[in-house]
């Protein structure tokens, strides 16, 4: 009976430029995507026939967070064919003609609809994992060709680490990874529709364009101060105008000492960079104290984690977590 465990790392956009809409409705993007230690655990096991999927609440503290404050019992993704992990398994079976029974168990630590590509990361982990479990011998490019039909972030999530991403997400090139800089994530309990965010961007009279090459240079020089200054996201203003509380929290994160604060993807997660673990710990403590004093409405989740840059697609380098 085969069994394999994969980690599906969350992703951030350190820089995201959104360009023109293509005739097929997708936008051209240019982005620096970065994996985080925080991730979902995906367990793949043989079963007699058919696909079965179970989503369980994970524990961020055992899944890449150094600290966590909040509630990790938000809604779970669907446990059927709507789940991107399920779709990945199905498409891989169609592409290879292998039709084994499969049990997928997902322990979710990546918040849902957060701009952290949780669903895409899970789907990519299933593709990577099954490639190993079933000895399919597919290359990263072949897996990416299957994955991109399910979600534009999947080619990056297959590779992980640090990458320059363009096209609609299908052109992925690894770049110099930064050290494991500490990161504070703040996830407001609001849901952002990625499609609505892009539609809002299209309605802007003046699109917000980002020079991603500046971020590339700063990363190449491993210059944390410049990386913090180059954080930029074309979609940030759209989501911030829809949820003014995000602007409030962005200011609080900056005042708490983050070197730079940015929204990831279409949001709503905000992330802040810290100099080192001590600095990150001080910021995390300040922010969690501020959260304790907030009395109104549901509170954001707060995570302290690190950039993760050991990503490789090769099956022989797969990670085994208990
Ligand atoms: P992106 O940044 O790629 O837009 P996101 O982080 O904003 O993604 P996800 O957490 O990937 O958002 O989830 C978006 C939607 O996908 C949700 O409506 C969710 O129900 C659905 N979904 C399907 N499969 C999964 C999965 N395995 N994990 C999380 N969400 C999933």
Short mmCIF file of C-alpha atoms and ligand atoms in Angstrom, two decimals:
data_model
loop_
_atom_site.label_atom_id
_atom_site.label_comp_id
_atom_site.label_asym_id
_atom_site.label_seq_id
_atom_site.Cartn_x
_atom_site.Cartn_y
_atom_site.Cartn_z
CA UNK A 1 0.00 0.00 0.00
CA UNK A 2 1.69 3.25 -1.12
CA UNK A 3 1.56 6.38 1.00
CA UNK A 4 3.31 9.70 0.53
CA UNK A 5 3.23 13.08 2.27
CA UNK A 6 3.90 16.39 0.51
CA UNK A 7 3.97 19.95 1.76
CA UNK A 8 2.02 22.53 -0.21
CA UNK A 9 3.77 25.80 0.61
CA UNK A 10 1.83 29.08 0.56
CA UNK A 11 3.02 31.76 -1.87
CA UNK A 12 3.41 35.52 -1.70
CA UNK A 13 3.78 38.05 -4.48
CA UNK A 14 6.80 40.17 -3.53
CA UNK A 15 6.00 42.22 -6.64
CA UNK A 16 3.00 41.93 -8.96
CA UNK A 17 2.44 43.86 -12.15
CA UNK A 18 -0.89 43.33 -13.89
CA UNK A 19 -0.91 44.21 -17.58
CA UNK A 20 -3.44 43.98 -20.36
CA UNK A 21 -6.42 41.66 -20.60
CA UNK A 22 -5.97 39.05 -23.32
CA UNK A 23 -8.77 38.05 -25.68
CA UNK A 24 -9.32 34.91 -23.54
CA UNK A 25 -10.09 37.12 -20.50
CA UNK A 26 -6.84 36.41 -18.62
CA UNK A 27 -4.47 39.22 -17.67
CA UNK A 28 -0.80 39.29 -18.51
CA UNK A 29 1.18 39.41 -15.28
CA UNK A 30 4.79 39.91 -14.30
CA UNK A 31 5.51 38.86 -10.75
CA UNK A 32 8.08 37.70 -8.27
CA UNK A 33 6.49 34.83 -6.41
CA UNK A 34 7.92 33.50 -3.20
CA UNK A 35 7.10 30.39 -1.16
CA UNK A 36 6.55 30.49 2.59
CA UNK A 37 7.33 27.88 5.25
CA UNK A 38 3.63 27.90 6.12
CA UNK A 39 1.94 25.13 4.20
CA UNK A 40 -0.78 22.53 3.98
CA UNK A 41 0.08 18.87 4.53
CA UNK A 42 -1.12 16.59 1.76
CA UNK A 43 -1.24 12.85 2.38
CA UNK A 44 -1.71 10.62 -0.67
CA UNK A 45 -2.62 6.96 -0.18
CA UNK A 46 -3.68 4.15 -2.45
CA UNK A 47 -7.25 2.91 -2.06
CA UNK A 48 -9.09 0.18 -3.94
CA UNK A 49 -10.91 2.43 -6.42
CA UNK A 50 -12.00 6.01 -7.12
CA UNK A 51 -10.87 9.32 -5.58
CA UNK A 52 -11.79 10.25 -2.01
CA UNK A 53 -10.76 13.54 -0.41
CA UNK A 54 -10.89 14.78 3.16
CA UNK A 55 -10.01 18.28 4.39
CA UNK A 56 -9.06 18.65 8.04
CA UNK A 57 -8.21 21.72 10.07
CA UNK A 58 -4.43 21.87 10.29
CA UNK A 59 -2.20 23.35 12.97
CA UNK A 60 -0.20 26.33 11.66
CA UNK A 61 2.32 25.87 14.51
CA UNK A 62 3.15 22.39 13.20
CA UNK A 63 2.96 23.48 9.58
CA UNK A 64 5.56 26.19 9.22
CA UNK A 65 4.40 28.98 11.54
CA UNK A 66 6.76 30.06 14.32
CA UNK A 67 3.79 31.72 16.03
CA UNK A 68 0.11 31.97 15.31
CA UNK A 69 -2.76 33.89 16.85
CA UNK A 70 -6.30 33.47 15.62
CA UNK A 71 -8.80 30.88 14.69
CA UNK A 72 -7.86 28.22 12.17
CA UNK A 73 -11.36 26.80 11.94
CA UNK A 74 -12.61 28.98 9.11
CA UNK A 75 -14.60 27.24 6.41
CA UNK A 76 -12.94 24.29 4.69
CA UNK A 77 -12.62 23.87 0.93
CA UNK A 78 -15.01 21.40 -0.74
CA UNK A 79 -14.19 17.69 -0.41
CA UNK A 80 -15.32 16.73 -3.90
CA UNK A 81 -14.51 17.39 -7.55
CA UNK A 82 -14.55 21.16 -6.91
CA UNK A 83 -11.36 20.83 -4.87
CA UNK A 84 -8.32 21.78 -6.96
CA UNK A 85 -6.37 18.87 -5.43
CA UNK A 86 -9.02 16.44 -6.68
CA UNK A 87 -9.01 18.08 -10.12
CA UNK A 88 -5.22 17.75 -10.27
CA UNK A 89 -5.41 14.01 -9.55
CA UNK A 90 -8.16 13.54 -12.15
CA UNK A 91 -6.28 15.43 -14.86
CA UNK A 92 -3.07 13.55 -14.12
CA UNK A 93 -4.94 10.25 -14.47
CA UNK A 94 -6.44 11.38 -17.79
CA UNK A 95 -3.04 12.52 -19.08
CA UNK A 96 -1.19 9.33 -18.10
CA UNK A 97 -3.89 6.68 -18.35
CA UNK A 98 -3.13 5.57 -14.77
CA UNK A 99 -6.45 5.05 -13.00
CA UNK A 100 -5.59 3.95 -9.47
CA UNK A 101 -7.80 4.49 -6.46
CA UNK A 102 -6.60 7.46 -4.39
CA UNK A 103 -7.26 8.87 -0.92
CA UNK A 104 -6.22 12.55 -0.54
CA UNK A 105 -6.11 14.02 2.96
CA UNK A 106 -5.43 17.76 3.30
CA UNK A 107 -4.54 19.37 6.61
CA UNK A 108 -5.25 23.05 5.90
CA UNK A 109 -3.04 25.66 7.53
CA UNK A 110 -3.04 28.13 4.62
CA UNK A 111 -6.03 30.42 5.09
CA UNK A 112 -8.72 30.13 2.42
CA UNK A 113 -9.27 32.75 -0.30
CA UNK A 114 -6.37 34.69 1.13
CA UNK A 115 -4.23 35.57 -1.90
CA UNK A 116 -1.74 32.89 -0.75
CA UNK A 117 -2.61 30.36 -3.48
CA UNK A 118 -3.65 27.64 -1.03
CA UNK A 119 -5.75 25.73 -3.55
CA UNK A 120 -3.08 25.93 -6.26
CA UNK A 121 -0.41 24.81 -3.79
CA UNK A 122 -2.51 21.77 -2.84
CA UNK A 123 -3.09 20.87 -6.50
CA UNK A 124 0.63 21.21 -7.27
CA UNK A 125 1.53 19.03 -4.26
CA UNK A 126 -0.84 16.33 -5.55
CA UNK A 127 0.80 16.43 -9.00
CA UNK A 128 4.31 16.27 -7.47
CA UNK A 129 3.32 13.57 -5.00
CA UNK A 130 1.53 11.29 -7.46
CA UNK A 131 4.40 11.62 -9.90
CA UNK A 132 6.54 10.01 -7.18
CA UNK A 133 4.01 7.62 -5.68
CA UNK A 134 3.12 6.14 -9.05
CA UNK A 135 6.63 6.42 -10.55
CA UNK A 136 5.29 8.36 -13.53
CA UNK A 137 8.60 10.03 -14.33
CA UNK A 138 7.00 13.23 -15.64
CA UNK A 139 9.18 16.33 -15.83
CA UNK A 140 8.33 19.55 -14.03
CA UNK A 141 7.33 21.05 -17.40
CA UNK A 142 4.96 18.16 -18.12
CA UNK A 143 3.37 18.51 -14.69
CA UNK A 144 3.07 22.29 -15.22
CA UNK A 145 1.31 21.73 -18.57
CA UNK A 146 -1.31 19.64 -16.75
CA UNK A 147 -1.51 22.04 -13.78
CA UNK A 148 -1.93 25.29 -15.71
CA UNK A 149 -5.26 24.03 -17.06
CA UNK A 150 -6.54 24.01 -13.46
CA UNK A 151 -5.05 27.24 -12.12
CA UNK A 152 -2.62 29.91 -13.26
CA UNK A 153 -0.54 29.75 -10.03
CA UNK A 154 0.04 25.99 -10.27
CA UNK A 155 3.19 26.12 -12.46
CA UNK A 156 4.87 28.26 -9.76
CA UNK A 157 3.52 26.10 -6.93
CA UNK A 158 5.08 23.04 -8.61
CA UNK A 159 8.50 24.64 -8.65
CA UNK A 160 8.23 26.61 -5.38
CA UNK A 161 11.02 28.77 -3.96
CA UNK A 162 11.54 32.16 -5.60
CA UNK A 163 10.62 32.75 -9.23
CA UNK A 164 9.96 35.38 -11.86
CA UNK A 165 6.54 34.58 -13.27
CA UNK A 166 5.04 35.97 -16.48
CA UNK A 167 2.45 35.23 -19.17
CA UNK A 168 -0.69 34.39 -17.22
CA UNK A 169 1.44 32.48 -14.73
CA UNK A 170 2.69 29.68 -16.98
CA UNK A 171 6.18 31.13 -17.61
CA UNK A 172 8.15 30.45 -14.45
CA UNK A 173 11.87 31.06 -14.01
CA UNK A 174 13.70 30.44 -10.73
CA UNK A 175 15.68 33.45 -9.49
CA UNK A 176 18.23 34.02 -6.72
CA UNK A 177 16.41 33.02 -3.55
CA UNK A 178 16.58 35.39 -0.60
CA UNK A 179 17.59 34.10 2.84
CA UNK A 180 14.72 32.81 5.01
CA UNK A 181 13.65 36.33 6.03
CA UNK A 182 10.93 36.41 8.70
CA UNK A 183 7.45 37.41 7.56
CA UNK A 184 4.36 38.45 9.46
CA UNK A 185 1.05 37.64 7.78
CA UNK A 186 -2.21 39.29 8.72
CA UNK A 187 -5.33 37.72 7.23
CA UNK A 188 -8.53 39.70 7.66
CA UNK A 189 -11.69 37.59 7.89
CA UNK A 190 -13.05 38.95 4.61
CA UNK A 191 -13.34 37.17 1.29
CA UNK A 192 -11.96 38.74 -1.85
CA UNK A 193 -13.11 37.43 -5.20
CA UNK A 194 -10.06 37.28 -7.47
CA UNK A 195 -12.30 37.78 -10.54
CA UNK A 196 -14.00 40.85 -8.99
CA UNK A 197 -10.60 42.28 -8.05
CA UNK A 198 -9.32 41.99 -11.63
CA UNK A 199 -12.59 43.47 -12.91
CA UNK A 200 -12.10 46.41 -10.51
CA UNK A 201 -8.55 46.83 -11.81
CA UNK A 202 -9.84 46.98 -15.39
CA UNK A 203 -12.20 49.80 -14.40
CA UNK A 204 -9.37 51.99 -13.05
CA UNK A 205 -8.85 55.05 -15.23
CA UNK A 206 -5.10 54.77 -14.57
CA UNK A 207 -3.80 51.19 -14.17
CA UNK A 208 -1.18 50.80 -11.43
CA UNK A 209 1.90 49.40 -13.19
CA UNK A 210 4.82 47.94 -11.23
CA UNK A 211 8.45 47.72 -12.33
CA UNK A 212 9.20 44.14 -11.24
CA UNK A 213 12.80 44.37 -12.49
CA UNK A 214 13.66 46.64 -9.55
CA UNK A 215 12.61 43.85 -7.17
CA UNK A 216 14.66 41.34 -9.17
CA UNK A 217 17.78 43.47 -8.74
CA UNK A 218 17.17 43.99 -5.03
CA UNK A 219 16.77 40.22 -4.57
CA UNK A 220 19.87 39.57 -6.61
CA UNK A 221 21.79 41.86 -4.26
CA UNK A 222 20.13 40.20 -1.21
CA UNK A 223 19.35 43.73 -0.06
CA UNK A 224 16.48 43.45 2.43
CA UNK A 225 16.07 47.22 2.75
CA UNK A 226 15.65 47.62 -1.01
CA UNK A 227 13.39 44.56 -1.25
CA UNK A 228 11.16 46.21 1.37
CA UNK A 229 11.11 49.44 -0.67
CA UNK A 230 10.34 47.60 -3.91
CA UNK A 231 7.28 45.73 -2.56
CA UNK A 232 4.46 46.66 -4.95
CA UNK A 233 1.23 45.10 -6.20
CA UNK A 234 -0.98 46.44 -9.03
CA UNK A 235 -4.09 45.02 -7.33
CA UNK A 236 -3.51 46.42 -3.85
CA UNK A 237 -5.34 49.72 -4.30
CA UNK A 238 -8.40 47.94 -5.72
CA UNK A 239 -8.84 45.63 -2.71
CA UNK A 240 -7.86 48.32 -0.20
CA UNK A 241 -10.56 50.62 -1.55
CA UNK A 242 -13.11 47.81 -1.16
CA UNK A 243 -12.00 46.96 2.40
CA UNK A 244 -10.80 50.15 4.15
CA UNK A 245 -9.98 48.10 7.29
CA UNK A 246 -7.05 46.64 5.33
CA UNK A 247 -5.54 50.10 5.02
CA UNK A 248 -6.01 50.53 8.77
CA UNK A 249 -4.12 47.28 9.43
CA UNK A 250 -1.43 48.10 6.88
CA UNK A 251 -0.67 51.30 8.80
CA UNK A 252 -0.64 49.40 12.10
CA UNK A 253 1.81 46.84 10.69
CA UNK A 254 4.09 49.61 9.46
CA UNK A 255 3.92 51.38 12.84
CA UNK A 256 4.68 48.07 14.60
CA UNK A 257 8.04 48.06 12.79
CA UNK A 258 7.62 46.02 9.59
CA UNK A 259 10.25 47.10 7.05
CA UNK A 260 7.63 47.07 4.32
CA UNK A 261 4.02 45.89 4.12
CA UNK A 262 2.16 44.67 1.03
CA UNK A 263 -1.01 42.82 0.12
CA UNK A 264 -0.41 39.43 -1.55
CA UNK A 265 -2.17 38.58 -4.83
CA UNK A 266 -5.73 39.88 -4.89
CA UNK A 267 -5.73 39.89 -1.08
CA UNK A 268 -6.83 40.19 1.57
CA UNK A 269 -3.65 38.91 3.30
CA UNK A 270 -1.12 41.60 4.20
CA UNK A 271 2.49 40.61 4.79
CA UNK A 272 5.28 42.52 6.50
CA UNK A 273 9.03 41.94 6.32
CA UNK A 274 11.21 41.79 9.43
CA UNK A 275 15.00 42.13 9.71
CA UNK A 276 15.63 38.97 11.73
CA UNK A 277 13.83 36.56 14.04
CA UNK A 278 14.11 38.84 17.10
CA UNK A 279 12.76 41.80 15.16
CA UNK A 280 9.96 39.65 13.73
CA UNK A 281 9.12 38.33 17.20
CA UNK A 282 8.88 41.90 18.60
CA UNK A 283 6.56 42.94 15.76
CA UNK A 284 4.44 39.82 16.20
CA UNK A 285 4.10 40.47 19.96
CA UNK A 286 3.12 44.12 19.35
CA UNK A 287 0.53 43.14 16.77
CA UNK A 288 -0.94 40.34 18.88
CA UNK A 289 -1.27 42.81 21.80
CA UNK A 290 -3.06 45.26 19.52
CA UNK A 291 -5.38 42.45 18.38
CA UNK A 292 -6.22 41.65 22.03
CA UNK A 293 -7.40 45.24 22.51
CA UNK A 294 -9.58 45.24 19.38
CA UNK A 295 -13.17 44.69 20.41
CA UNK A 296 -15.10 45.16 17.21
CA UNK A 297 -15.96 42.41 14.76
CA UNK A 298 -14.11 39.19 13.94
CA UNK A 299 -10.36 39.53 14.35
CA UNK A 300 -7.66 38.89 11.75
CA UNK A 301 -5.43 35.82 11.98
CA UNK A 302 -1.78 36.58 12.60
CA UNK A 303 1.06 34.30 11.49
CA UNK A 304 4.80 34.53 12.00
CA UNK A 305 6.63 32.48 9.39
CA UNK A 306 9.62 32.68 7.04
CA UNK A 307 10.37 32.77 3.35
CA UNK A 308 11.04 29.29 2.05
CA UNK A 309 13.42 28.83 -0.82
CA UNK A 310 14.45 25.20 -1.16
CA UNK A 311 11.85 24.49 -3.78
CA UNK A 312 12.61 21.91 -6.41
CA UNK A 313 10.22 19.91 -8.48
CA UNK A 314 12.37 16.80 -8.82
CA UNK A 315 10.71 13.81 -7.32
CA UNK A 316 13.89 12.51 -5.74
CA UNK A 317 14.04 15.67 -3.62
CA UNK A 318 10.52 15.28 -2.33
CA UNK A 319 10.03 16.11 1.29
CA UNK A 320 8.62 13.57 3.70
CA UNK A 321 6.79 14.99 6.65
CA UNK A 322 5.24 12.85 9.37
P1 LIG B 1 -5.23 32.68 -5.44
O1 LIG B 1 -4.23 33.57 -4.76
O2 LIG B 1 -4.60 31.60 -6.33
O3 LIG B 1 -6.38 33.40 -6.11
P2 LIG B 1 -6.41 32.24 -2.94
O4 LIG B 1 -5.33 32.02 -1.94
O5 LIG B 1 -6.98 33.61 -2.97
O6 LIG B 1 -5.91 31.80 -4.34
P3 LIG B 1 -7.60 29.69 -2.37
O7 LIG B 1 -7.42 29.46 -0.91
O8 LIG B 1 -6.73 28.96 -3.31
O9 LIG B 1 -7.60 31.25 -2.68
O10 LIG B 1 -9.15 29.32 -2.65
C1 LIG B 1 -9.92 29.97 -3.58
C2 LIG B 1 -11.18 29.13 -3.86
O11 LIG B 1 -10.79 27.82 -4.30
C3 LIG B 1 -12.06 28.93 -2.65
O12 LIG B 1 -13.35 29.28 -3.06
C4 LIG B 1 -12.02 27.45 -2.35
O13 LIG B 1 -13.27 26.93 -1.97
C5 LIG B 1 -11.57 26.83 -3.65
N1 LIG B 1 -10.69 25.65 -3.45
C6 LIG B 1 -10.71 24.54 -4.17
N2 LIG B 1 -9.78 23.67 -3.72
C7 LIG B 1 -9.15 24.25 -2.69
C8 LIG B 1 -8.11 23.84 -1.81
N3 LIG B 1 -7.53 22.64 -1.90
N4 LIG B 1 -7.70 24.70 -0.86
C9 LIG B 1 -8.27 25.93 -0.79
N5 LIG B 1 -9.27 26.35 -1.56
C10 LIG B 1 -9.73 25.53 -2.52
#
